[in-house]
Short mmCIF file of N, CA and C in Angstrom, two decimals:
data_model
loop_
_atom_site.label_atom_id
_atom_site.label_comp_id
_atom_site.label_asym_id
_atom_site.label_seq_id
_atom_site.Cartn_x
_atom_site.Cartn_y
_atom_site.Cartn_z
N MET I 104 19.08 0.05 -5.90
CA MET I 104 17.75 -0.99 -5.18
C MET I 104 18.05 -0.68 -3.61
N GLY I 105 18.07 -0.38 -3.28
CA GLY I 105 18.57 0.07 -2.02
C GLY I 105 18.49 -1.26 -0.78
N ILE I 106 17.43 -1.77 0.04
CA ILE I 106 17.29 -2.40 1.07
C ILE I 106 16.97 -3.62 0.25
N VAL I 107 16.88 -3.97 -0.96
CA VAL I 107 16.47 -5.13 -1.58
C VAL I 107 17.23 -5.39 -2.39
N LYS I 108 18.09 -6.76 -1.85
CA LYS I 108 19.36 -7.25 -2.89
C LYS I 108 18.97 -8.07 -3.96
N ASP I 109 17.52 -8.44 -3.60
CA ASP I 109 17.46 -9.81 -4.84
C ASP I 109 16.62 -8.96 -6.02
N LYS I 110 17.14 -9.08 -6.93
CA LYS I 110 16.21 -8.94 -8.33
C LYS I 110 14.51 -9.71 -8.32
N LYS I 111 14.64 -10.65 -8.14
CA LYS I 111 13.57 -11.07 -8.28
C LYS I 111 12.24 -10.52 -7.18
N ARG I 112 12.62 -10.11 -6.07
CA ARG I 112 12.07 -9.60 -5.09
C ARG I 112 11.32 -7.98 -5.14
N TRP I 113 12.48 -7.38 -6.11
CA TRP I 113 12.21 -6.17 -6.24
C TRP I 113 10.77 -5.64 -6.51
N PRO I 114 9.95 -6.55 -7.55
CA PRO I 114 8.71 -6.19 -7.89
C PRO I 114 7.59 -6.26 -6.69
N LEU I 115 7.91 -7.25 -6.06
CA LEU I 115 7.21 -7.42 -4.76
C LEU I 115 6.95 -6.53 -3.65
N TRP I 116 8.28 -5.65 -3.27
CA TRP I 116 8.81 -4.75 -2.30
C TRP I 116 8.23 -3.65 -2.82
N SER I 117 8.36 -3.37 -4.32
CA SER I 117 8.04 -2.20 -4.91
C SER I 117 6.29 -2.04 -4.94
N ALA I 118 5.92 -3.27 -5.17
CA ALA I 118 4.43 -2.91 -5.16
C ALA I 118 3.63 -2.71 -3.55
N LEU I 119 4.53 -3.46 -2.97
CA LEU I 119 3.93 -3.07 -1.38
C LEU I 119 4.33 -1.59 -0.86
N TRP I 120 5.10 -1.33 -1.41
CA TRP I 120 5.70 0.21 -0.81
C TRP I 120 4.67 1.02 -1.84
N PHE I 121 4.21 0.96 -2.97
CA PHE I 121 3.29 2.03 -3.92
C PHE I 121 1.99 1.68 -3.12
N ALA I 122 1.85 0.36 -3.00
CA ALA I 122 0.12 -0.02 -2.42
C ALA I 122 -0.12 1.00 -0.91
N THR I 123 1.24 0.60 -0.66
CA THR I 123 1.16 1.52 1.23
C THR I 123 0.69 2.81 1.07
N ILE I 124 2.02 3.59 -0.30
CA ILE I 124 1.38 4.80 -0.25
C ILE I 124 0.15 5.36 -0.63
N TRP I 125 -0.42 4.37 -1.66
CA TRP I 125 -1.92 4.76 -2.10
C TRP I 125 -2.71 4.52 -1.15
N THR I 126 -2.99 4.07 -0.33
CA THR I 126 -3.67 3.58 0.33
C THR I 126 -3.83 4.18 1.95
N THR I 127 -2.86 5.03 2.31
CA THR I 127 -2.31 6.14 2.89
C THR I 127 -3.04 7.31 2.48
N TRP I 128 -2.86 7.60 1.20
CA TRP I 128 -2.85 8.52 0.49
C TRP I 128 -4.71 8.57 0.71
N LEU I 129 -5.33 7.71 -0.14
CA LEU I 129 -6.44 7.66 0.02
C LEU I 129 -7.56 7.74 1.30
N SER I 130 -7.21 7.10 2.43
CA SER I 130 -7.09 7.20 3.60
C SER I 130 -7.24 9.02 4.32
N ARG I 131 -6.20 9.44 3.91
CA ARG I 131 -6.22 10.89 3.84
C ARG I 131 -7.25 11.57 3.18
N ASN I 132 -7.20 11.27 2.23
CA ASN I 132 -8.36 12.26 1.49
C ASN I 132 -9.68 11.81 2.08
N GLY I 133 -10.13 10.52 2.25
CA GLY I 133 -11.31 10.36 2.89
C GLY I 133 -11.40 10.83 4.41
N PHE I 134 -10.51 10.98 5.00
CA PHE I 134 -10.63 11.71 5.95
C PHE I 134 -10.61 13.16 6.07
N ILE I 135 -10.36 13.94 5.05
CA ILE I 135 -9.95 15.16 5.08
C ILE I 135 -11.68 15.64 4.14
N PHE I 136 -11.83 15.06 3.44
CA PHE I 136 -12.90 15.19 2.12
C PHE I 136 -14.42 14.78 2.86
N ASN I 137 -14.29 13.77 3.43
CA ASN I 137 -15.42 12.92 3.80
C ASN I 137 -15.41 12.28 5.28
N THR I 138 -14.80 13.11 5.90
CA THR I 138 -14.48 13.04 7.31
C THR I 138 -15.11 11.14 7.82
N SER I 139 -14.36 10.04 6.88
CA SER I 139 -14.14 8.91 7.16
C SER I 139 -12.86 8.93 8.12
N LYS I 140 -12.58 7.58 9.36
CA LYS I 140 -11.34 7.16 9.90
C LYS I 140 -10.86 5.95 9.38
N HIS I 141 -9.94 5.54 9.44
CA HIS I 141 -9.53 4.36 9.52
C HIS I 141 -8.24 4.31 10.20
N THR I 142 -8.55 2.74 11.01
CA THR I 142 -7.46 2.49 11.74
C THR I 142 -6.22 2.09 11.29
N PRO I 143 -4.82 2.75 11.75
CA PRO I 143 -3.41 2.00 11.15
C PRO I 143 -3.61 0.71 10.37
N ASN I 144 -4.45 0.13 11.28
CA ASN I 144 -4.73 -1.53 11.22
C ASN I 144 -5.16 -1.97 9.90
N HIS I 145 -6.32 -1.10 9.38
CA HIS I 145 -7.11 -1.43 8.24
C HIS I 145 -6.46 -0.57 7.44
N ILE I 146 -5.44 0.40 7.17
CA ILE I 146 -4.66 0.72 6.21
C ILE I 146 -3.91 -0.29 5.77
N PHE I 147 -3.30 -0.78 7.01
CA PHE I 147 -2.08 -1.88 6.42
C PHE I 147 -2.76 -3.08 5.75
N GLU I 148 -3.83 -3.28 5.98
CA GLU I 148 -4.39 -4.49 5.96
C GLU I 148 -5.36 -4.02 4.10
N SER I 149 -5.52 -3.06 3.92
CA SER I 149 -5.83 -2.56 2.43
C SER I 149 -4.54 -2.39 1.76
N ALA I 150 -3.55 -1.63 2.17
CA ALA I 150 -2.18 -2.04 1.32
C ALA I 150 -1.73 -3.54 1.15
N VAL I 151 -1.75 -4.67 1.91
CA VAL I 151 -1.36 -5.66 1.45
C VAL I 151 -2.60 -6.27 0.55
N VAL I 152 -3.64 -6.00 0.59
CA VAL I 152 -4.63 -6.66 -0.12
C VAL I 152 -4.02 -5.94 -1.78
N LYS I 153 -4.23 -4.84 -1.77
CA LYS I 153 -3.97 -4.00 -2.79
C LYS I 153 -2.71 -4.37 -3.84
N SER I 154 -1.30 -4.63 -2.88
CA SER I 154 -0.38 -5.05 -3.28
C SER I 154 -0.10 -6.48 -3.82
N TRP I 155 -1.11 -7.02 -3.54
CA TRP I 155 -1.28 -8.88 -3.95
C TRP I 155 -2.35 -9.10 -5.16
N LEU I 156 -3.40 -7.67 -5.00
CA LEU I 156 -3.95 -7.67 -6.24
C LEU I 156 -3.31 -7.44 -7.49
N TRP I 157 -2.24 -5.97 -7.34
CA TRP I 157 -1.50 -5.65 -8.37
C TRP I 157 -0.52 -6.70 -8.91
N ILE I 158 0.34 -7.50 -7.79
CA ILE I 158 1.03 -8.45 -8.09
C ILE I 158 0.36 -9.92 -9.27
N LYS I 159 -0.49 -9.98 -8.59
CA LYS I 159 -1.69 -11.26 -9.45
C LYS I 159 -1.85 -10.50 -10.79
N SER I 160 -2.18 -9.66 -10.94
CA SER I 160 -2.96 -8.76 -12.20
C SER I 160 -1.57 -8.88 -13.35
#
């Protein structure tokens, strides 16, 4: 499990990790294909929102 020792919190950290990767990927594609630019703060906030939505669903 790596750095997360508590099995109850593993899904939360996992969702945050995957949401961060997914948001970074979408931002990268937006920059390359649509010339849109996002700040690191925007990417982080989007990842937090995505992970929260994934956990709630």
